[in-house]
CSV table of C-alpha atoms and ligand atoms in Angstrom, one decimal:
chain,number,residue,atom,x,y,z
T,1,MET,CA,98.0,59.6,80.4
T,2,SER,CA,93.9,59.6,79.7
T,3,ASN,CA,92.7,59.0,76.4
T,4,GLN,CA,91.6,62.5,76.0
T,5,THR,CA,95.0,63.8,77.0
T,6,SER,CA,96.9,61.5,74.5
T,7,ASN,CA,94.5,62.8,71.8
T,8,LEU,CA,95.0,66.4,72.1
T,9,LEU,CA,99.1,65.9,73.0
T,10,PRO,CA,99.8,64.7,69.0
T,11,LYS,CA,97.7,68.0,67.4
T,12,ILE,CA,99.8,70.6,70.0
T,13,ALA,CA,103.3,68.8,69.3
T,14,ALA,CA,102.4,69.9,65.5
T,15,ILE,CA,101.0,73.2,65.5
T,16,PHE,CA,103.8,73.8,68.0
T,17,GLN,CA,106.1,72.7,65.1
T,18,GLN,CA,104.6,74.1,62.5
T,19,SER,CA,104.3,77.7,64.4
T,20,PHE,CA,107.7,77.7,66.5
T,21,GLU,CA,110.1,74.9,64.4
T,22,ARG,CA,110.7,73.0,67.6
T,23,GLN,CA,108.6,71.0,70.1
T,24,PRO,CA,107.5,71.9,73.7
T,25,GLN,CA,109.7,71.7,76.4
T,26,LEU,CA,106.9,71.1,79.0
T,27,TYR,CA,103.3,70.1,78.9
T,28,VAL,CA,100.1,70.5,81.2
T,29,LYS,CA,96.7,69.7,81.7
T,30,ALA,CA,94.0,71.9,83.5
T,31,PRO,CA,90.5,70.4,84.2
T,32,GLY,CA,87.0,71.9,84.4
T,33,ARG,CA,85.0,71.3,87.0
T,34,ILE,CA,81.5,70.4,88.4
T,35,ASN,CA,80.4,71.8,91.4
T,36,LEU,CA,77.4,69.1,93.3
T,37,ILE,CA,76.1,72.2,95.6
T,38,GLY,CA,77.2,75.5,97.2
T,39,GLU,CA,76.6,78.2,94.0
T,40,HIS,CA,77.1,81.3,94.8
T,41,THR,CA,78.1,81.0,98.2
T,42,ASP,CA,82.1,81.5,97.2
T,43,TYR,CA,82.7,85.1,97.1
T,44,ASN,CA,79.7,85.3,100.5
T,45,MET,CA,82.6,83.5,102.2
T,46,GLY,CA,80.0,80.0,102.7
T,47,PHE,CA,80.6,76.3,101.4
T,48,VAL,CA,81.2,74.4,98.2
T,49,LEU,CA,81.5,71.2,97.3
T,50,PRO,CA,83.2,71.0,94.1
T,51,ALA,CA,85.4,68.3,92.0
T,52,ALA,CA,87.3,68.4,88.8
T,53,ILE,CA,86.3,66.7,85.9
T,54,ASP,CA,87.7,64.9,82.8
T,55,LYS,CA,87.3,67.4,80.5
T,56,HIS,CA,90.5,70.0,79.8
T,57,ILE,CA,92.5,72.0,78.2
T,58,LEU,CA,96.3,70.8,77.2
T,59,PHE,CA,99.1,73.3,76.7
T,60,GLY,CA,102.8,73.0,75.2
T,61,PHE,CA,105.3,75.4,76.5
T,62,ALA,CA,108.7,76.2,75.5
T,63,ALA,CA,110.9,79.0,76.4
T,64,ASN,CA,112.1,81.5,73.3
T,65,ASN,CA,115.2,82.0,74.8
T,66,THR,CA,114.4,86.2,75.0
T,67,GLU,CA,113.8,88.7,77.1
T,68,GLU,CA,110.0,89.3,76.7
T,69,VAL,CA,108.5,88.2,73.9
T,70,CYS,CA,105.3,86.1,74.3
T,71,ARG,CA,103.9,84.3,71.7
T,72,LEU,CA,100.1,82.6,71.9
T,73,ARG,CA,97.8,79.8,70.2
T,74,ALA,CA,94.5,79.1,70.6
T,75,LEU,CA,94.0,75.8,68.4
T,76,ASP,CA,90.4,75.5,69.3
T,77,MET,CA,89.6,79.6,68.6
T,78,ASN,CA,92.0,79.3,65.7
T,79,GLY,CA,94.0,82.3,67.0
T,80,SER,CA,97.5,83.5,67.4
T,81,TYR,CA,99.3,86.1,69.3
T,82,GLU,CA,102.5,87.9,70.0
T,83,CYS,CA,103.4,90.5,72.4
T,84,SER,CA,105.6,92.1,74.6
T,85,LEU,CA,106.0,90.9,78.7
T,86,LYS,CA,106.8,94.3,79.4
T,87,ASP,CA,104.1,96.2,78.3
T,88,ILE,CA,100.8,94.2,79.5
T,89,GLN,CA,97.5,95.4,77.7
T,90,LYS,CA,94.3,94.4,77.4
T,91,THR,CA,93.3,92.9,73.8
T,92,GLU,CA,90.2,92.6,72.4
T,93,HIS,CA,90.6,88.8,72.4
T,94,SER,CA,89.0,87.0,75.4
T,95,TRP,CA,90.9,84.4,75.6
T,96,VAL,CA,94.6,86.5,75.2
T,97,ASN,CA,93.3,88.4,78.6
T,98,TYR,CA,93.0,85.7,80.3
T,99,LEU,CA,96.6,84.6,80.1
T,100,LEU,CA,98.0,87.6,80.0
T,101,GLY,CA,96.1,88.6,83.5
T,102,VAL,CA,98.1,85.4,84.3
T,103,VAL,CA,101.3,87.1,83.2
T,104,GLN,CA,100.4,90.3,85.0
T,105,GLN,CA,99.9,88.5,88.3
T,106,PHE,CA,103.2,87.0,88.4
T,107,GLN,CA,104.8,90.7,87.5
T,108,LYS,CA,102.5,91.8,90.6
T,109,ARG,CA,104.5,89.4,93.2
T,110,SER,CA,107.9,90.5,91.4
T,111,ILE,CA,108.3,87.1,89.9
T,112,GLU,CA,110.3,87.4,86.5
T,113,VAL,CA,108.4,85.8,83.2
T,114,LYS,CA,111.0,85.8,80.3
T,115,GLY,CA,109.9,85.2,76.9
T,116,PHE,CA,108.0,82.1,75.9
T,117,ASP,CA,106.1,80.2,73.2
T,118,CYS,CA,103.1,78.5,74.1
T,119,VAL,CA,99.7,76.4,72.0
T,120,PHE,CA,96.9,75.0,73.8
T,121,ALA,CA,93.8,73.2,72.8
T,122,GLY,CA,91.0,71.9,74.8
T,123,ASN,CA,87.8,70.0,75.2
T,124,ILE,CA,86.1,71.9,77.9
T,125,PRO,CA,83.2,73.6,76.3
T,126,ILE,CA,83.6,77.3,76.1
T,127,GLY,CA,80.2,78.9,78.4
T,128,SER,CA,79.2,75.7,79.5
T,129,GLY,CA,79.4,76.8,83.1
T,130,LEU,CA,82.3,74.3,83.4
T,131,SER,CA,85.4,76.9,84.0
T,132,SER,CA,87.1,76.4,81.1
T,133,SER,CA,88.5,79.9,82.2
T,134,ALA,CA,89.5,78.8,85.3
T,135,ALA,CA,91.4,75.8,83.8
T,136,LEU,CA,93.0,78.4,80.9
T,137,GLU,CA,94.3,80.5,84.1
T,138,CYS,CA,95.6,78.2,86.5
T,139,GLY,CA,97.0,75.5,83.8
T,140,PHE,CA,98.8,78.8,82.5
T,141,ALA,CA,99.6,79.5,85.9
T,142,ARG,CA,101.2,76.1,86.5
T,143,GLY,CA,103.3,76.0,83.2
T,144,LEU,CA,104.6,79.7,83.9
T,145,CYS,CA,106.2,78.4,87.3
T,146,GLU,CA,107.6,75.5,85.6
T,147,LEU,CA,109.5,77.4,82.8
T,148,GLY,CA,110.5,80.0,85.4
T,149,GLY,CA,111.8,77.1,87.8
T,150,VAL,CA,109.2,79.2,90.0
T,151,THR,CA,107.7,76.7,92.8
T,152,LEU,CA,104.5,78.2,93.9
T,153,GLU,CA,101.7,76.7,96.2
T,154,LYS,CA,98.9,75.5,94.9
T,155,TRP,CA,96.6,78.0,96.7
T,156,GLU,CA,99.1,80.8,95.0
T,157,ILE,CA,98.2,79.7,91.8
T,158,ALA,CA,94.3,79.4,92.3
T,159,ARG,CA,94.8,82.9,93.8
T,160,ILE,CA,96.4,84.0,91.0
T,161,GLY,CA,94.0,82.6,88.2
T,162,ASN,CA,91.2,84.3,90.6
T,163,GLN,CA,92.9,87.8,91.0
T,164,THR,CA,93.0,87.7,87.0
T,165,GLU,CA,89.4,87.7,87.1
T,166,ASN,CA,88.9,90.3,89.5
T,167,GLN,CA,91.5,92.6,88.4
T,168,PHE,CA,92.4,92.6,84.3
T,169,LEU,CA,88.7,90.8,83.4
T,170,GLY,CA,86.5,92.8,86.0
T,171,ILE,CA,84.7,89.6,87.0
T,172,GLN,CA,83.5,89.5,90.6
T,173,SER,CA,84.0,86.1,90.7
T,174,GLY,CA,84.9,83.7,94.1
T,175,ILE,CA,87.6,81.3,94.1
T,176,LEU,CA,85.7,78.1,93.3
T,177,ASP,CA,86.6,77.4,89.9
T,178,GLN,CA,90.4,78.1,90.5
T,179,PHE,CA,90.5,76.0,93.4
T,180,SER,CA,88.6,73.0,92.0
T,181,SER,CA,90.9,72.8,88.7
T,182,THR,CA,93.8,73.1,91.3
T,183,PHE,CA,93.2,70.8,93.9
T,184,GLY,CA,91.1,68.2,92.4
T,185,ALA,CA,91.7,64.9,93.1
T,186,LYS,CA,90.2,61.4,91.4
T,187,ASP,CA,86.5,60.4,92.5
T,188,LYS,CA,86.6,62.9,95.2
T,189,VAL,CA,84.5,65.8,95.8
T,190,MET,CA,86.1,69.2,97.8
T,191,LEU,CA,84.1,70.4,100.8
T,192,MET,CA,85.6,73.9,101.1
T,193,ASP,CA,85.3,76.8,103.7
T,194,CYS,CA,85.8,79.8,101.4
T,195,ARG,CA,86.9,81.9,104.2
T,196,SER,CA,89.4,79.6,106.0
T,197,GLN,CA,90.1,78.3,102.9
T,198,THR,CA,90.7,74.8,104.3
T,199,PHE,CA,88.5,71.9,102.7
T,200,GLU,CA,88.3,68.2,103.2
T,201,TYR,CA,88.2,65.7,100.4
T,202,VAL,CA,85.1,63.1,100.3
T,203,PRO,CA,84.9,60.3,98.1
T,204,LEU,CA,81.8,60.4,95.7
T,205,GLU,CA,80.4,57.1,96.1
T,206,LEU,CA,77.1,57.3,94.4
T,207,GLY,CA,76.0,53.4,94.4
T,208,ASN,CA,74.0,52.7,91.7
T,209,CYS,CA,73.5,56.4,90.6
T,210,CYS,CA,75.8,58.9,88.3
T,211,LEU,CA,76.1,62.2,87.5
T,212,VAL,CA,74.9,63.2,84.1
T,213,LEU,CA,75.7,67.0,82.8
T,214,ILE,CA,73.1,68.3,80.2
T,215,ASN,CA,74.4,71.6,78.5
T,216,CYS,CA,71.4,73.8,77.4
T,217,ASN,CA,73.7,75.3,74.7
T,218,VAL,CA,73.2,78.7,75.5
T,219,LYS,CA,74.8,81.8,76.7
T,220,HIS,CA,72.8,84.8,77.8
T,221,GLU,CA,73.9,88.1,77.0
T,222,HIS,CA,74.2,89.5,80.5
T,223,THR,CA,76.4,86.7,81.8
T,224,THR,CA,78.9,88.5,83.5
T,225,SER,CA,76.9,91.7,84.5
T,226,GLY,CA,74.3,89.6,86.2
T,227,TYR,CA,76.9,87.8,87.7
T,228,ASN,CA,78.7,91.0,88.8
T,229,ASP,CA,75.5,91.9,90.7
T,230,ARG,CA,75.1,89.8,92.6
T,231,PRO,CA,78.4,90.0,94.6
T,232,SER,CA,77.5,93.5,95.0
T,233,GLU,CA,74.1,92.9,95.6
T,234,CYS,CA,75.0,90.6,98.6
T,235,LYS,CA,77.8,93.0,99.8
T,236,GLN,CA,74.8,95.8,99.7
T,237,ALA,CA,73.0,93.4,102.4
T,238,VAL,CA,75.7,92.8,104.7
T,239,GLU,CA,75.8,97.0,104.6
T,240,LEU,CA,72.1,97.3,105.8
T,241,LEU,CA,72.5,94.3,108.3
T,242,GLN,CA,75.4,95.6,109.7
T,243,LYS,CA,73.3,98.5,111.5
T,244,ASP,CA,71.7,95.8,113.5
T,245,TYR,CA,75.1,93.4,113.8
T,246,PRO,CA,78.0,95.4,113.4
T,247,ASN,CA,80.2,92.5,113.6
T,248,ILE,CA,79.2,90.8,110.7
T,249,GLU,CA,81.7,90.9,107.9
T,250,ASN,CA,80.0,88.8,105.1
T,251,LEU,CA,76.3,87.0,104.9
T,252,ARG,CA,78.6,83.6,106.1
T,253,ASP,CA,78.4,85.4,109.3
T,254,VAL,CA,74.6,85.9,109.1
T,255,THR,CA,72.0,83.4,110.9
T,256,PRO,CA,68.6,82.3,109.9
T,257,SER,CA,67.1,84.0,112.9
T,258,MET,CA,69.4,87.1,112.5
T,259,LEU,CA,67.8,87.6,109.0
T,260,GLU,CA,64.7,87.4,110.7
T,261,LYS,CA,65.1,90.0,113.0
T,262,SER,CA,66.1,92.1,110.5
T,263,ALA,CA,64.3,91.1,107.3
T,264,SER,CA,62.1,94.5,107.1
T,265,ASN,CA,65.5,96.5,107.2
T,266,LEU,CA,66.1,94.9,103.9
T,267,PRO,CA,64.3,95.3,100.0
T,268,GLN,CA,62.7,92.1,99.2
T,269,THR,CA,65.4,91.6,96.3
T,270,LEU,CA,68.1,91.4,98.8
T,271,LEU,CA,65.9,90.0,101.6
T,272,ASN,CA,65.6,86.3,99.3
T,273,ARG,CA,69.1,86.7,97.7
T,274,CYS,CA,70.4,86.3,101.6
T,275,GLN,CA,67.3,83.3,102.2
T,276,PHE,CA,68.9,81.8,99.3
T,277,ILE,CA,73.2,81.8,100.4
T,278,LEU,CA,71.7,80.9,104.1
T,279,ALA,CA,69.8,78.1,102.8
T,280,GLU,CA,72.4,77.0,99.9
T,281,ASN,CA,75.5,77.2,102.8
T,282,GLU,CA,73.3,75.0,105.3
T,283,ARG,CA,72.4,72.2,102.1
T,284,VAL,CA,76.2,71.9,101.5
T,285,HIS,CA,76.2,70.1,104.8
T,286,GLN,CA,73.2,68.4,104.6
T,287,PHE,CA,74.4,67.4,101.0
T,288,CYS,CA,77.9,66.0,102.6
T,289,GLU,CA,76.5,64.2,105.4
T,290,HIS,CA,74.2,62.1,103.3
T,291,LEU,CA,77.1,61.5,101.1
T,292,LYS,CA,79.6,60.5,103.6
T,293,ALA,CA,76.6,58.1,105.1
T,294,GLY,CA,75.6,56.5,101.7
T,295,GLU,CA,72.4,58.0,101.6
T,296,ILE,CA,72.2,59.0,98.0
T,297,LEU,CA,68.1,59.7,97.9
T,298,PRO,CA,68.3,62.7,99.5
T,299,LEU,CA,71.0,64.1,97.3
T,300,GLY,CA,68.4,64.4,94.7
T,301,GLU,CA,65.9,66.5,96.9
T,302,LEU,CA,68.4,68.9,97.7
T,303,LEU,CA,69.6,68.9,94.3
T,304,TYR,CA,65.6,70.2,93.7
T,305,GLN,CA,65.9,72.6,96.7
T,306,SER,CA,69.2,74.4,95.6
T,307,HIS,CA,67.7,74.8,91.5
T,308,HIS,CA,64.6,76.1,93.1
T,309,GLY,CA,66.1,79.1,95.3
T,310,LEU,CA,68.4,80.0,92.1
T,311,GLN,CA,65.6,80.1,90.2
T,312,HIS,CA,63.5,82.0,92.2
T,313,LEU,CA,65.5,83.8,95.0
T,314,TYR,CA,68.7,84.2,93.1
T,315,GLU,CA,67.4,84.5,89.9
T,316,VAL,CA,70.6,83.4,88.0
T,317,SER,CA,68.5,80.9,86.2
T,318,CYS,CA,67.2,81.2,82.5
T,319,ASP,CA,63.7,79.6,80.7
T,320,GLU,CA,66.2,77.1,79.1
T,321,LEU,CA,67.8,75.6,82.3
T,322,ASP,CA,64.5,75.5,84.2
T,323,LEU,CA,62.8,73.8,81.4
T,324,LEU,CA,65.7,71.2,81.6
T,325,VAL,CA,65.2,70.6,85.2
T,326,ASP,CA,61.7,70.4,84.8
T,327,PHE,CA,61.5,67.6,82.5
T,328,THR,CA,63.5,65.7,84.7
T,329,ARG,CA,60.7,65.8,87.4
T,330,ASN,CA,58.7,63.0,85.4
T,331,ILE,CA,61.2,61.0,85.4
T,332,PRO,CA,61.6,58.5,88.0
T,333,GLU,CA,65.2,57.7,87.6
T,334,VAL,CA,66.3,61.2,88.0
T,335,LEU,CA,66.3,61.9,91.4
T,336,GLY,CA,67.3,65.4,91.3
T,337,ALA,CA,68.8,67.8,88.8
T,338,ARG,CA,70.0,71.7,89.2
T,339,MET,CA,71.6,74.8,86.9
T,340,MET,CA,75.4,74.6,87.8
T,341,GLY,CA,77.6,77.3,88.1
T,342,GLY,CA,77.8,81.3,87.8
T,343,GLY,CA,73.9,80.6,85.7
T,344,PHE,CA,72.2,82.4,82.8
T,345,GLY,CA,73.5,79.4,80.6
T,346,GLY,CA,75.6,76.2,80.6
T,347,CYS,CA,74.4,73.1,82.5
T,348,THR,CA,72.6,71.2,84.5
T,349,LEU,CA,73.8,68.5,86.6
T,350,ASN,CA,71.7,65.8,86.9
T,351,LEU,CA,72.2,62.8,89.3
T,352,MET,CA,70.4,59.7,88.1
T,353,LYS,CA,70.4,55.8,87.5
T,354,LYS,CA,73.3,54.2,86.2
T,355,GLU,CA,71.0,52.5,84.2
T,356,ASN,CA,69.4,53.7,81.3
T,357,SER,CA,71.4,56.9,81.9
T,358,HIS,CA,72.2,57.6,78.4
T,359,ALA,CA,68.7,56.8,77.1
T,360,ILE,CA,67.5,59.5,79.9
T,361,ALA,CA,70.0,61.9,78.7
T,362,LYS,CA,68.5,61.5,75.3
T,363,GLN,CA,65.2,61.9,76.2
T,364,ILE,CA,65.6,65.3,78.4
T,365,LEU,CA,67.4,66.5,75.0
T,366,LYS,CA,65.0,65.3,72.4
T,367,GLN,CA,62.2,67.2,75.0
T,368,TYR,CA,64.5,70.1,75.3
T,369,THR,CA,64.9,70.5,71.4
T,370,ALA,CA,61.2,70.1,71.0
T,371,LYS,CA,60.3,72.8,72.9
T,372,THR,CA,63.1,75.3,72.5
T,373,GLY,CA,64.7,74.4,68.7
T,374,ILE,CA,67.7,74.2,70.2
T,375,GLU,CA,70.1,71.1,70.3
T,376,GLY,CA,71.3,70.6,74.1
T,377,GLU,CA,74.6,68.0,74.7
T,378,ALA,CA,75.4,65.5,77.2
T,379,TYR,CA,78.2,64.9,79.2
T,380,PHE,CA,79.1,61.7,81.2
T,381,ILE,CA,81.7,62.8,83.3
T,382,ASP,CA,84.5,61.1,85.4
T,383,ILE,CA,85.5,62.9,88.6
T,384,GLU,CA,89.8,63.4,87.6
T,385,GLU,CA,92.7,64.9,89.8
T,386,GLY,CA,93.6,68.7,89.3
T,387,VAL,CA,96.2,70.7,87.0
T,388,SER,CA,99.2,69.0,86.6
T,389,VAL,CA,102.3,68.3,84.5
T,390,VAL,CA,101.6,65.8,82.0
Q,401,GLA,C1,81.2,81.2,88.7
Q,401,GLA,C2,82.2,81.9,89.6
Q,401,GLA,C3,82.5,81.2,91.2
Q,401,GLA,C4,81.2,80.9,91.3
Q,401,GLA,C5,79.9,80.4,90.7
Q,401,GLA,C6,78.3,80.5,91.2
Q,401,GLA,O1,81.5,80.1,88.4
Q,401,GLA,O2,83.3,81.8,89.0
Q,401,GLA,O3,83.1,82.2,91.7
Q,401,GLA,O4,80.7,82.2,91.8
Q,401,GLA,O5,79.6,81.0,89.5
Q,401,GLA,O6,79.0,79.4,92.3
């Protein structure tokens, strides 16, 4: 058990005892994720390169011997909620909706969920682009399986999480986050083809370099609506491109020469979106090849290129993220940086020399605060395994 898990466990046990007068029968741990490269490619059926990290949510569960009573406690939000499993409705509490959405997915699959109690707490900063929501969905889904004596494949757990977002919460996200939280492996990144949903583990060996996350601690209002605009723009682009290429189904099927030939049929914004996705898919492969060959320097350049596209073509960055990336350009120890995740706030991913990395992160944060008045945060992460029963 990692240190961080052992810190959370007694807290959960104590609140469980206090709230429900007994101990949990089961603990499940679900990590957040990073994505090295391949942003917004998932719902375009392209490629991603994520890993699970040593920040997670820990859940304590126990059956409560009722048919339908569900009692939930969220320690970090100081929230509690009780409802009937026979009447799943959206609530005004976002954290509750993630969990009830998962219950609904079980019910849609005709998997019975009986009464239970659950307490959870975590250390994944919320709204930081590290997928605390996927950890919530996938860890909770795994717990419900264990409680009910049901075995579901990891992919099914990931899909339950993703469909919770798509169908219950109205977020048109792809499978990246739930895949990462579920399939993560110690010290490995995963090259995943989002169409075939096949993947390979690749050791994350960065020599004398390391990854550092810097949280701009900003989450812009349009986080969800801005995100949802992108899948619908990509769909519109595919529909326009289908006039020339009726066989394409996703941007994944479009090559650079096809896009060039049809460019005049697309409004500039949609053309930009397509150009980014095509280039980003290509960068995932290049990144992976360099990583496998132990060539670290070019990885940094690919990160900068990805950020450039996310900023100017895909337009999902924000001033705070751009500043954080720009500060690194004059620091020789930083090989590359980019915004990570859905965008409009959250973290940048920085590839830098291990030596002095703490001092460098501090320097970036200092410049950031001086310019914006906002306190950012740096996280030195390790790559960990995916959802597990503790
Ligand atoms: C969010 C979504 C993912 C993915 C990323 C961007 O994290 O939940 O499905 O689209 O943004 O790569």
